Coordinates of C-alpha atoms in Angstrom, one line a residue:
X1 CA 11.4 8.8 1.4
X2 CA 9.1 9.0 -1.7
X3 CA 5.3 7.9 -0.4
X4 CA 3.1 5.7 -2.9
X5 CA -0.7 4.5 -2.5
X6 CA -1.3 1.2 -3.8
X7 CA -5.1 0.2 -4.9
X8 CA -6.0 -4.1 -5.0
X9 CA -9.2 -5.2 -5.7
X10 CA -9.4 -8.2 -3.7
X11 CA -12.2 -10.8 -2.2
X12 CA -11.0 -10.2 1.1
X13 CA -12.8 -10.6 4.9
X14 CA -11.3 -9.0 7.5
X15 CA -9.6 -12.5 8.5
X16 CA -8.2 -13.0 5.0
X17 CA -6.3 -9.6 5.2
X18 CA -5.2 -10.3 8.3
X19 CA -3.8 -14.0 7.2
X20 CA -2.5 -12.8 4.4
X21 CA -0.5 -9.7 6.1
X22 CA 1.1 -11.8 8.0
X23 CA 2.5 -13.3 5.3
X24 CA 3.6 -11.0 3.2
X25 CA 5.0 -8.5 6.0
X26 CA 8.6 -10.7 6.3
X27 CA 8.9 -10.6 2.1
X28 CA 8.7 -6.6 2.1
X29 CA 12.0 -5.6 0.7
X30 CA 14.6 -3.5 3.2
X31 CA 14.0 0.2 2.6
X32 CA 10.5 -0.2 1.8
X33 CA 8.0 0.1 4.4
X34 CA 4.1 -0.7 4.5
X35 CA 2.7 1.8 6.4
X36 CA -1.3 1.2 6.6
X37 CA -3.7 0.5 4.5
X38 CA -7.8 1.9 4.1
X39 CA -10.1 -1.5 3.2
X40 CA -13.2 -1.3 1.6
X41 CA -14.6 -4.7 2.8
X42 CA -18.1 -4.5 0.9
X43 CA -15.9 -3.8 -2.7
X44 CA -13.4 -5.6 -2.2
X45 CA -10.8 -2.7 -2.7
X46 CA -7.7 -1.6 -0.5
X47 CA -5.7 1.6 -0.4
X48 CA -2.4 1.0 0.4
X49 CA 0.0 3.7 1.9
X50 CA 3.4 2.6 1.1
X51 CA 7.2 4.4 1.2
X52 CA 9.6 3.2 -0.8
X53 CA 12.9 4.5 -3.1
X54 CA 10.6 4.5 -6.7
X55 CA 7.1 2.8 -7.8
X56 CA 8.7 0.3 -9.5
X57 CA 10.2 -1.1 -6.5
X58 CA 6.9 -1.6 -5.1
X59 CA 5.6 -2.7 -8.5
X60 CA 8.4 -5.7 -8.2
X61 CA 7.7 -6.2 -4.7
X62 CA 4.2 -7.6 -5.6
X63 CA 4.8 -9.1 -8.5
X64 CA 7.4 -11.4 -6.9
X65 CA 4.9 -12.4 -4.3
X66 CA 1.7 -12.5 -6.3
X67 CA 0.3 -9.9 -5.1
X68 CA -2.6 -8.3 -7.2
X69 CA -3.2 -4.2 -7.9
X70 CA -4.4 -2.2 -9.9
X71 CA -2.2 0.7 -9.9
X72 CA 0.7 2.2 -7.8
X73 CA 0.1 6.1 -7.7
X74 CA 3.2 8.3 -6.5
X75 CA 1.6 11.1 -3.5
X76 CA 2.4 13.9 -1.2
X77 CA 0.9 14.0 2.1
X78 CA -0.7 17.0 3.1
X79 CA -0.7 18.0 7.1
X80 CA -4.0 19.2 7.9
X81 CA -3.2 20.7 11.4
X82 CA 0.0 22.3 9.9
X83 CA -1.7 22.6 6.7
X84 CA 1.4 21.7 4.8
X85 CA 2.3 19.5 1.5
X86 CA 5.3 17.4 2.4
X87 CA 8.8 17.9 0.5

């Protein structure tokens, strides 16, 4: 499945995030998955690994749930210890 990082610029504490994940975690549409996400507390900015069918079902996903981001950038992971670019 096509992989995506999300970036939100977003107040958040660590509690917020928290709050708020468990909120938004049963709204996630079916065949898209949330996998982790890299915060940057003292910012206020989050990178968000996400897999999904196309951006713009991620785009929609937030939108409908008032979610904030700045951008949705399609990725490839590359496997350090196999050193490897996925499909």
């Amino acid at each position: 499945m096509p992989r995506f990082v999300a970036v939100h610029t977003m107040p958040f504490t660590e509690e917020q995030l928290t709050e708020f994940a468990k909120g938004i975690i049963p709204k996630i549409p079916p065949g898209v998955s949330w996998n982790r996400t890299y915060c940057d507390f003292a910012d206020g900015k989050f990178f968000c690994d996400w897999e999904a069918p196309n951006k713009e079902t991620i785009e929609q996903a937030f939108k409908a749930n008032n979610v904030p981001f700045d951008v949705v950038y399609p990725v490839r992971l590359f496997d350090i210890a196999k050193a490897e670019l996925e499909p």
